[in-house]
PDB file of N, CA and C in Angstrom:
ATOM      1  N   MET A 245    -156.231  65.865 231.731  1.00  0.00           N
ATOM      2  CA  MET A 245    -157.555  66.687 230.951  1.00  0.00           C
ATOM      3  C   MET A 245    -156.535  67.981 230.543  1.00  0.00           C
ATOM      4  N   ARG A 246    -157.212  68.154 229.705  1.00  0.00           N
ATOM      5  CA  ARG A 246    -156.607  69.769 229.312  1.00  0.00           C
ATOM      6  C   ARG A 246    -157.090  71.075 229.700  1.00  0.00           C
ATOM      7  N   THR A 247    -156.369  71.693 230.108  1.00  0.00           N
ATOM      8  CA  THR A 247    -156.792  73.304 230.664  1.00  0.00           C
ATOM      9  C   THR A 247    -157.558  74.045 229.530  1.00  0.00           C
ATOM     10  N   ILE A 248    -158.680  74.694 229.942  1.00  0.00           N
ATOM     11  CA  ILE A 248    -159.490  75.824 229.405  1.00  0.00           C
ATOM     12  C   ILE A 248    -159.131  77.163 229.728  1.00  0.00           C
ATOM     13  N   LYS A 249    -159.031  77.970 228.751  1.00  0.00           N
ATOM     14  CA  LYS A 249    -158.525  79.351 228.904  1.00  0.00           C
ATOM     15  C   LYS A 249    -159.908  79.640 229.030  1.00  0.00           C
ATOM     16  N   THR A 250    -159.893  80.657 230.101  1.00  0.00           N
ATOM     17  CA  THR A 250    -161.378  81.659 230.553  1.00  0.00           C
ATOM     18  C   THR A 250    -161.158  82.914 230.476  1.00  0.00           C
ATOM     19  N   ALA A 251    -162.057  83.800 230.231  1.00  0.00           N
ATOM     20  CA  ALA A 251    -162.173  85.056 230.568  1.00  0.00           C
ATOM     21  C   ALA A 251    -163.262  85.198 231.358  1.00  0.00           C
ATOM     22  N   LEU A 252    -162.904  86.309 232.360  1.00  0.00           N
ATOM     23  CA  LEU A 252    -163.945  86.569 233.403  1.00  0.00           C
ATOM     24  C   LEU A 252    -164.345  88.304 233.015  1.00  0.00           C
ATOM     25  N   ILE A 253    -165.218  88.768 232.645  1.00  0.00           N
ATOM     26  CA  ILE A 253    -165.824  89.834 232.677  1.00  0.00           C
ATOM     27  C   ILE A 253    -166.662  90.609 233.610  1.00  0.00           C
ATOM     28  N   GLY A 254    -166.390  91.368 234.585  1.00  0.00           N
ATOM     29  CA  GLY A 254    -166.967  91.979 235.947  1.00  0.00           C
ATOM     30  C   GLY A 254    -166.410  91.362 237.199  1.00  0.00           C
ATOM     31  N   THR A 255    -165.842  92.261 237.624  1.00  0.00           N
ATOM     32  CA  THR A 255    -165.100  92.035 238.941  1.00  0.00           C
ATOM     33  C   THR A 255    -165.877  92.109 240.350  1.00  0.00           C
ATOM     34  N   GLY A 256    -167.267  92.403 240.237  1.00  0.00           N
ATOM     35  CA  GLY A 256    -167.736  92.734 241.716  1.00  0.00           C
ATOM     36  C   GLY A 256    -168.187  91.507 242.435  1.00  0.00           C
ATOM     37  N   PHE A 257    -169.085  91.486 243.608  1.00  0.00           N
ATOM     38  CA  PHE A 257    -169.066  90.308 244.425  1.00  0.00           C
ATOM     39  C   PHE A 257    -169.143  88.562 243.142  1.00  0.00           C
ATOM     40  N   VAL A 258    -169.845  88.836 242.663  1.00  0.00           N
ATOM     41  CA  VAL A 258    -169.671  87.700 241.761  1.00  0.00           C
ATOM     42  C   VAL A 258    -168.681  87.334 241.075  1.00  0.00           C
ATOM     43  N   GLY A 259    -168.133  88.160 240.342  1.00  0.00           N
ATOM     44  CA  GLY A 259    -166.803  87.816 239.898  1.00  0.00           C
ATOM     45  C   GLY A 259    -165.874  87.613 240.749  1.00  0.00           C
ATOM     46  N   ARG A 260    -165.657  87.768 242.110  1.00  0.00           N
ATOM     47  CA  ARG A 260    -164.628  87.379 242.773  1.00  0.00           C
ATOM     48  C   ARG A 260    -165.028  85.734 243.222  1.00  0.00           C
ATOM     49  N   VAL A 261    -166.441  85.355 243.409  1.00  0.00           N
ATOM     50  CA  VAL A 261    -166.949  84.015 243.420  1.00  0.00           C
ATOM     51  C   VAL A 261    -166.048  83.150 242.314  1.00  0.00           C
ATOM     52  N   HIS A 262    -166.446  83.802 241.363  1.00  0.00           N
ATOM     53  CA  HIS A 262    -166.272  83.051 240.352  1.00  0.00           C
ATOM     54  C   HIS A 262    -164.557  82.877 240.395  1.00  0.00           C
ATOM     55  N   LEU A 263    -163.839  83.653 240.361  1.00  0.00           N
ATOM     56  CA  LEU A 263    -162.530  83.839 240.488  1.00  0.00           C
ATOM     57  C   LEU A 263    -162.081  82.811 241.256  1.00  0.00           C
ATOM     58  N   GLU A 264    -162.262  82.457 242.344  1.00  0.00           N
ATOM     59  CA  GLU A 264    -162.133  81.584 243.362  1.00  0.00           C
ATOM     60  C   GLU A 264    -162.456  80.129 242.850  1.00  0.00           C
ATOM     61  N   GLY A 265    -163.460  80.039 242.142  1.00  0.00           N
ATOM     62  CA  GLY A 265    -163.677  78.787 241.753  1.00  0.00           C
ATOM     63  C   GLY A 265    -162.983  78.856 240.573  1.00  0.00           C
ATOM     64  N   ILE A 266    -162.506  79.308 239.713  1.00  0.00           N
ATOM     65  CA  ILE A 266    -161.581  79.259 238.499  1.00  0.00           C
ATOM     66  C   ILE A 266    -160.380  78.550 239.045  1.00  0.00           C
ATOM     67  N   ARG A 267    -159.755  79.630 240.287  1.00  0.00           N
ATOM     68  CA  ARG A 267    -158.620  78.840 240.873  1.00  0.00           C
ATOM     69  C   ARG A 267    -158.367  77.267 241.363  1.00  0.00           C
ATOM     70  N   ARG A 268    -159.557  77.201 242.178  1.00  0.00           N
ATOM     71  CA  ARG A 268    -159.893  75.734 242.620  1.00  0.00           C
ATOM     72  C   ARG A 268    -160.314  74.867 241.369  1.00  0.00           C
ATOM     73  N   ALA A 269    -160.883  75.237 240.324  1.00  0.00           N
ATOM     74  CA  ALA A 269    -160.861  73.861 239.387  1.00  0.00           C
ATOM     75  C   ALA A 269    -159.376  72.909 238.702  1.00  0.00           C
ATOM     76  N   GLY A 270    -158.718  73.539 238.692  1.00  0.00           N
ATOM     77  CA  GLY A 270    -157.849  73.076 238.267  1.00  0.00           C
ATOM     78  C   GLY A 270    -157.125  72.879 237.103  1.00  0.00           C
ATOM     79  N   HIS A 271    -158.367  72.595 236.070  1.00  0.00           N
ATOM     80  CA  HIS A 271    -158.222  72.375 234.675  1.00  0.00           C
ATOM     81  C   HIS A 271    -158.741  73.312 233.827  1.00  0.00           C
ATOM     82  N   VAL A 272    -158.777  74.481 234.857  1.00  0.00           N
ATOM     83  CA  VAL A 272    -159.114  76.279 233.775  1.00  0.00           C
ATOM     84  C   VAL A 272    -158.017  77.206 234.175  1.00  0.00           C
ATOM     85  N   GLU A 273    -157.707  77.496 233.355  1.00  0.00           N
ATOM     86  CA  GLU A 273    -156.732  78.675 233.597  1.00  0.00           C
ATOM     87  C   GLU A 273    -157.250  80.302 233.264  1.00  0.00           C
ATOM     88  N   LEU A 274    -157.798  81.001 234.272  1.00  0.00           N
ATOM     89  CA  LEU A 274    -158.026  82.419 234.255  1.00  0.00           C
ATOM     90  C   LEU A 274    -156.881  82.879 232.958  1.00  0.00           C
ATOM     91  N   TYR A 275    -157.524  83.280 231.977  1.00  0.00           N
ATOM     92  CA  TYR A 275    -156.647  83.977 230.822  1.00  0.00           C
ATOM     93  C   TYR A 275    -156.816  85.144 231.040  1.00  0.00           C
ATOM     94  N   GLY A 276    -157.942  85.660 231.203  1.00  0.00           N
ATOM     95  CA  GLY A 276    -158.139  87.483 231.321  1.00  0.00           C
ATOM     96  C   GLY A 276    -159.115  87.688 231.909  1.00  0.00           C
ATOM     97  N   ILE A 277    -159.034  88.846 232.404  1.00  0.00           N
ATOM     98  CA  ILE A 277    -160.139  89.589 232.949  1.00  0.00           C
ATOM     99  C   ILE A 277    -160.387  90.734 232.081  1.00  0.00           C
ATOM    100  N   ALA A 278    -161.606  91.372 232.378  1.00  0.00           N
ATOM    101  CA  ALA A 278    -162.551  92.787 232.020  1.00  0.00           C
ATOM    102  C   ALA A 278    -163.038  93.462 233.105  1.00  0.00           C
ATOM    103  N   GLU A 279    -162.655  94.304 233.076  1.00  0.00           N
ATOM    104  CA  GLU A 279    -163.362  95.231 233.827  1.00  0.00           C
ATOM    105  C   GLU A 279    -163.172  96.772 233.641  1.00  0.00           C
ATOM    106  N   PRO A 280    -164.032  97.811 233.627  1.00  0.00           N
ATOM    107  CA  PRO A 280    -164.153  98.957 233.040  1.00  0.00           C
ATOM    108  C   PRO A 280    -162.702  99.757 234.238  1.00  0.00           C
ATOM    109  N   GLN A 281    -162.719  99.664 235.631  1.00  0.00           N
ATOM    110  CA  GLN A 281    -162.106 100.054 236.266  1.00  0.00           C
ATOM    111  C   GLN A 281    -160.832  99.660 236.455  1.00  0.00           C
ATOM    112  N   ILE A 282    -160.052  99.879 235.060  1.00  0.00           N
ATOM    113  CA  ILE A 282    -158.587  98.793 234.837  1.00  0.00           C
ATOM    114  C   ILE A 282    -157.540  98.714 236.036  1.00  0.00           C
ATOM    115  N   GLU A 283    -157.841  99.574 236.930  1.00  0.00           N
ATOM    116  CA  GLU A 283    -156.994  99.115 238.236  1.00  0.00           C
ATOM    117  C   GLU A 283    -156.879  98.080 238.857  1.00  0.00           C
ATOM    118  N   LYS A 284    -158.436  97.937 239.098  1.00  0.00           N
ATOM    119  CA  LYS A 284    -159.259  96.761 239.587  1.00  0.00           C
ATOM    120  C   LYS A 284    -158.743  95.696 238.947  1.00  0.00           C
ATOM    121  N   ALA A 285    -158.785  95.723 237.764  1.00  0.00           N
ATOM    122  CA  ALA A 285    -158.598  94.357 236.883  1.00  0.00           C
ATOM    123  C   ALA A 285    -157.164  94.019 236.760  1.00  0.00           C
ATOM    124  N   ARG A 286    -156.115  95.121 236.759  1.00  0.00           N
ATOM    125  CA  ARG A 286    -154.860  94.568 237.030  1.00  0.00           C
ATOM    126  C   ARG A 286    -154.705  94.072 238.514  1.00  0.00           C
ATOM    127  N   GLN A 287    -154.965  94.629 239.393  1.00  0.00           N
ATOM    128  CA  GLN A 287    -154.714  93.902 240.993  1.00  0.00           C
ATOM    129  C   GLN A 287    -155.170  92.431 241.061  1.00  0.00           C
ATOM    130  N   LEU A 288    -156.347  92.404 240.366  1.00  0.00           N
ATOM    131  CA  LEU A 288    -157.208  91.148 240.475  1.00  0.00           C
ATOM    132  C   LEU A 288    -156.385  90.084 239.183  1.00  0.00           C
ATOM    133  N   GLY A 289    -155.995  90.679 238.231  1.00  0.00           N
ATOM    134  CA  GLY A 289    -155.081  89.800 237.304  1.00  0.00           C
ATOM    135  C   GLY A 289    -153.544  89.317 237.843  1.00  0.00           C
ATOM    136  N   GLU A 290    -153.212  90.400 238.814  1.00  0.00           N
ATOM    137  CA  GLU A 290    -151.878  90.025 239.556  1.00  0.00           C
ATOM    138  C   GLU A 290    -152.038  88.741 240.442  1.00  0.00           C
ATOM    139  N   GLU A 291    -153.382  89.223 241.381  1.00  0.00           N
ATOM    140  CA  GLU A 291    -153.459  88.350 242.487  1.00  0.00           C
ATOM    141  C   GLU A 291    -153.927  86.966 241.828  1.00  0.00           C
ATOM    142  N   PHE A 292    -154.704  86.620 240.813  1.00  0.00           N
ATOM    143  CA  PHE A 292    -154.986  85.475 240.172  1.00  0.00           C
ATOM    144  C   PHE A 292    -154.244  85.242 239.125  1.00  0.00           C
ATOM    145  N   GLY A 293    -153.387  85.613 238.288  1.00  0.00           N
ATOM    146  CA  GLY A 293    -152.190  85.440 237.547  1.00  0.00           C
ATOM    147  C   GLY A 293    -152.633  85.408 236.065  1.00  0.00           C
ATOM    148  N   ALA A 294    -154.121  86.001 236.108  1.00  0.00           N
ATOM    149  CA  ALA A 294    -154.441  86.304 234.463  1.00  0.00           C
ATOM    150  C   ALA A 294    -153.159  86.787 233.378  1.00  0.00           C
ATOM    151  N   THR A 295    -153.843  86.229 232.611  1.00  0.00           N
ATOM    152  CA  THR A 295    -152.445  86.847 231.568  1.00  0.00           C
ATOM    153  C   THR A 295    -152.922  88.082 230.662  1.00  0.00           C
ATOM    154  N   ARG A 296    -154.049  88.274 230.710  1.00  0.00           N
ATOM    155  CA  ARG A 296    -154.492  89.518 230.138  1.00  0.00           C
ATOM    156  C   ARG A 296    -155.416  90.401 231.329  1.00  0.00           C
ATOM    157  N   VAL A 297    -155.355  91.859 231.366  1.00  0.00           N
ATOM    158  CA  VAL A 297    -156.394  92.248 231.378  1.00  0.00           C
ATOM    159  C   VAL A 297    -157.018  93.742 230.827  1.00  0.00           C
ATOM    160  N   GLU A 298    -158.417  93.642 230.520  1.00  0.00           N
ATOM    161  CA  GLU A 298    -158.544  94.718 229.712  1.00  0.00           C
ATOM    162  C   GLU A 298    -159.737  95.603 230.237  1.00  0.00           C
ATOM    163  N   ALA A 299    -159.831  96.876 230.015  1.00  0.00           N
ATOM    164  CA  ALA A 299    -160.992  97.741 230.513  1.00  0.00           C
ATOM    165  C   ALA A 299    -162.341  97.493 229.415  1.00  0.00           C
ATOM    166  N   ASP A 300    -162.499  97.057 228.473  1.00  0.00           N
ATOM    167  CA  ASP A 300    -163.456  96.681 227.520  1.00  0.00           C
ATOM    168  C   ASP A 300    -163.628  95.289 227.196  1.00  0.00           C
ATOM    169  N   TYR A 301    -164.368  94.752 227.818  1.00  0.00           N
ATOM    170  CA  TYR A 301    -164.943  93.011 227.435  1.00  0.00           C
ATOM    171  C   TYR A 301    -164.118  92.785 226.039  1.00  0.00           C
ATOM    172  N   ARG A 302    -164.927  93.644 225.180  1.00  0.00           N
ATOM    173  CA  ARG A 302    -164.749  93.069 223.770  1.00  0.00           C
ATOM    174  C   ARG A 302    -163.117  92.457 223.433  1.00  0.00           C
ATOM    175  N   ARG A 303    -162.309  93.382 223.798  1.00  0.00           N
ATOM    176  CA  ARG A 303    -161.194  93.056 223.662  1.00  0.00           C
ATOM    177  C   ARG A 303    -160.690  91.922 223.892  1.00  0.00           C
ATOM    178  N   LEU A 304    -161.185  91.249 224.748  1.00  0.00           N
ATOM    179  CA  LEU A 304    -161.273  89.532 225.437  1.00  0.00           C
ATOM    180  C   LEU A 304    -161.883  88.902 224.158  1.00  0.00           C
ATOM    181  N   LEU A 305    -163.215  89.038 224.061  1.00  0.00           N
ATOM    182  CA  LEU A 305    -163.637  88.121 222.985  1.00  0.00           C
ATOM    183  C   LEU A 305    -163.290  88.215 221.563  1.00  0.00           C
ATOM    184  N   GLU A 306    -162.395  89.196 221.398  1.00  0.00           N
ATOM    185  CA  GLU A 306    -161.768  89.016 220.079  1.00  0.00           C
ATOM    186  C   GLU A 306    -160.724  88.246 220.029  1.00  0.00           C
ATOM    187  N   ASP A 307    -159.832  87.868 221.152  1.00  0.00           N
ATOM    188  CA  ASP A 307    -158.925  86.732 221.202  1.00  0.00           C
ATOM    189  C   ASP A 307    -159.366  85.326 221.157  1.00  0.00           C
ATOM    190  N   LYS A 308    -158.609  84.802 220.342  1.00  0.00           N
ATOM    191  CA  LYS A 308    -158.990  83.403 219.981  1.00  0.00           C
ATOM    192  C   LYS A 308    -158.383  82.596 220.894  1.00  0.00           C
ATOM    193  N   ASN A 309    -157.858  82.824 222.007  1.00  0.00           N
ATOM    194  CA  ASN A 309    -157.140  81.896 222.907  1.00  0.00           C
ATOM    195  C   ASN A 309    -158.373  81.599 224.032  1.00  0.00           C
ATOM    196  N   VAL A 310    -159.589  82.990 224.158  1.00  0.00           N
ATOM    197  CA  VAL A 310    -160.218  82.296 224.804  1.00  0.00           C
ATOM    198  C   VAL A 310    -161.302  81.380 224.642  1.00  0.00           C
ATOM    199  N   GLU A 311    -161.552  80.766 225.419  1.00  0.00           N
ATOM    200  CA  GLU A 311    -162.457  79.272 225.109  1.00  0.00           C
ATOM    201  C   GLU A 311    -163.520  79.347 225.984  1.00  0.00           C
ATOM    202  N   ALA A 312    -163.725  80.112 226.993  1.00  0.00           N
ATOM    203  CA  ALA A 312    -165.029  80.048 227.883  1.00  0.00           C
ATOM    204  C   ALA A 312    -164.961  81.751 228.392  1.00  0.00           C
ATOM    205  N   VAL A 313    -166.678  81.983 228.984  1.00  0.00           N
ATOM    206  CA  VAL A 313    -166.268  83.427 229.108  1.00  0.00           C
ATOM    207  C   VAL A 313    -167.357  83.364 230.549  1.00  0.00           C
ATOM    208  N   HIS A 314    -166.644  83.673 231.549  1.00  0.00           N
ATOM    209  CA  HIS A 314    -167.764  83.747 232.793  1.00  0.00           C
ATOM    210  C   HIS A 314    -167.973  85.415 232.942  1.00  0.00           C
ATOM    211  N   VAL A 315    -169.516  85.625 232.828  1.00  0.00           N
ATOM    212  CA  VAL A 315    -170.099  86.967 232.623  1.00  0.00           C
ATOM    213  C   VAL A 315    -170.600  87.304 234.211  1.00  0.00           C
ATOM    214  N   CYS A 316    -169.916  88.319 234.805  1.00  0.00           N
ATOM    215  CA  CYS A 316    -170.175  88.467 236.333  1.00  0.00           C
ATOM    216  C   CYS A 316    -170.685  90.027 236.304  1.00  0.00           C
ATOM    217  N   THR A 317    -171.321  90.441 235.250  1.00  0.00           N
ATOM    218  CA  THR A 317    -171.810  92.009 235.352  1.00  0.00           C
ATOM    219  C   THR A 317    -173.360  91.678 236.065  1.00  0.00           C
ATOM    220  N   PRO A 318    -173.700  92.994 236.091  1.00  0.00           N
ATOM    221  CA  PRO A 318    -174.978  93.152 236.710  1.00  0.00           C
ATOM    222  C   PRO A 318    -175.586  92.419 235.883  1.00  0.00           C
ATOM    223  N   ASN A 319    -176.713  91.861 236.152  1.00  0.00           N
ATOM    224  CA  ASN A 319    -177.906  91.118 235.533  1.00  0.00           C
ATOM    225  C   ASN A 319    -178.176  91.571 234.050  1.00  0.00           C
ATOM    226  N   ALA A 320    -178.800  93.200 234.132  1.00  0.00           N
ATOM    227  CA  ALA A 320    -179.149  93.758 232.778  1.00  0.00           C
ATOM    228  C   ALA A 320    -178.122  93.507 231.894  1.00  0.00           C
ATOM    229  N   LEU A 321    -177.018  93.423 232.153  1.00  0.00           N
ATOM    230  CA  LEU A 321    -175.486  93.161 231.049  1.00  0.00           C
ATOM    231  C   LEU A 321    -175.797  92.130 230.556  1.00  0.00           C
ATOM    232  N   HIS A 322    -176.069  91.067 230.925  1.00  0.00           N
ATOM    233  CA  HIS A 322    -175.653  89.668 230.544  1.00  0.00           C
ATOM    234  C   HIS A 322    -175.883  89.301 229.235  1.00  0.00           C
ATOM    235  N   PHE A 323    -177.012  89.518 228.723  1.00  0.00           N
ATOM    236  CA  PHE A 323    -177.502  89.442 227.520  1.00  0.00           C
ATOM    237  C   PHE A 323    -176.675  90.107 226.509  1.00  0.00           C
ATOM    238  N   PRO A 324    -176.254  91.409 226.287  1.00  0.00           N
ATOM    239  CA  PRO A 324    -175.227  91.709 225.051  1.00  0.00           C
ATOM    240  C   PRO A 324    -174.403  91.451 225.388  1.00  0.00           C
ATOM    241  N   ILE A 325    -173.497  91.003 226.253  1.00  0.00           N
ATOM    242  CA  ILE A 325    -172.368  90.289 226.327  1.00  0.00           C
ATOM    243  C   ILE A 325    -172.060  89.193 226.024  1.00  0.00           C
ATOM    244  N   VAL A 326    -173.515  87.972 226.455  1.00  0.00           N
ATOM    245  CA  VAL A 326    -173.321  86.512 226.221  1.00  0.00           C
ATOM    246  C   VAL A 326    -173.708  86.878 224.702  1.00  0.00           C
ATOM    247  N   LYS A 327    -174.219  87.530 223.944  1.00  0.00           N
ATOM    248  CA  LYS A 327    -174.521  87.605 222.572  1.00  0.00           C
ATOM    249  C   LYS A 327    -173.462  87.622 221.906  1.00  0.00           C
ATOM    250  N   GLU A 328    -172.891  88.890 222.307  1.00  0.00           N
ATOM    251  CA  GLU A 328    -171.511  88.819 221.455  1.00  0.00           C
ATOM    252  C   GLU A 328    -170.634  87.792 221.502  1.00  0.00           C
ATOM    253  N   ALA A 329    -170.242  87.244 222.914  1.00  0.00           N
ATOM    254  CA  ALA A 329    -169.688  86.153 223.207  1.00  0.00           C
ATOM    255  C   ALA A 329    -169.847  84.992 222.328  1.00  0.00           C
ATOM    256  N   LEU A 330    -171.268  85.020 221.972  1.00  0.00           N
ATOM    257  CA  LEU A 330    -171.392  83.514 221.200  1.00  0.00           C
ATOM    258  C   LEU A 330    -171.035  83.620 220.029  1.00  0.00           C
ATOM    259  N   GLU A 331    -171.191  85.331 219.553  1.00  0.00           N
ATOM    260  CA  GLU A 331    -170.877  85.425 217.931  1.00  0.00           C
ATOM    261  C   GLU A 331    -169.405  85.382 217.594  1.00  0.00           C
TER     262      GLU A 331
END
């Protein structure tokens, strides 16, 4: 099975749950983390082996290596982020 490169946007409670799921999936690579608090993103990136960390999620969405996106932000922010990811 080929590995899927994924990006995680948002690192609150739900983000941590997704990080654990990604770690355990086996065929999913945590490619990037986006979090406005860049130090938090860097810390989690090191802990979970992310290739990239960004304060602005749009920078990850521009990266052609990203194949899947986990939107783990507050619910009110889901639509605009998902819309940008699909575009």
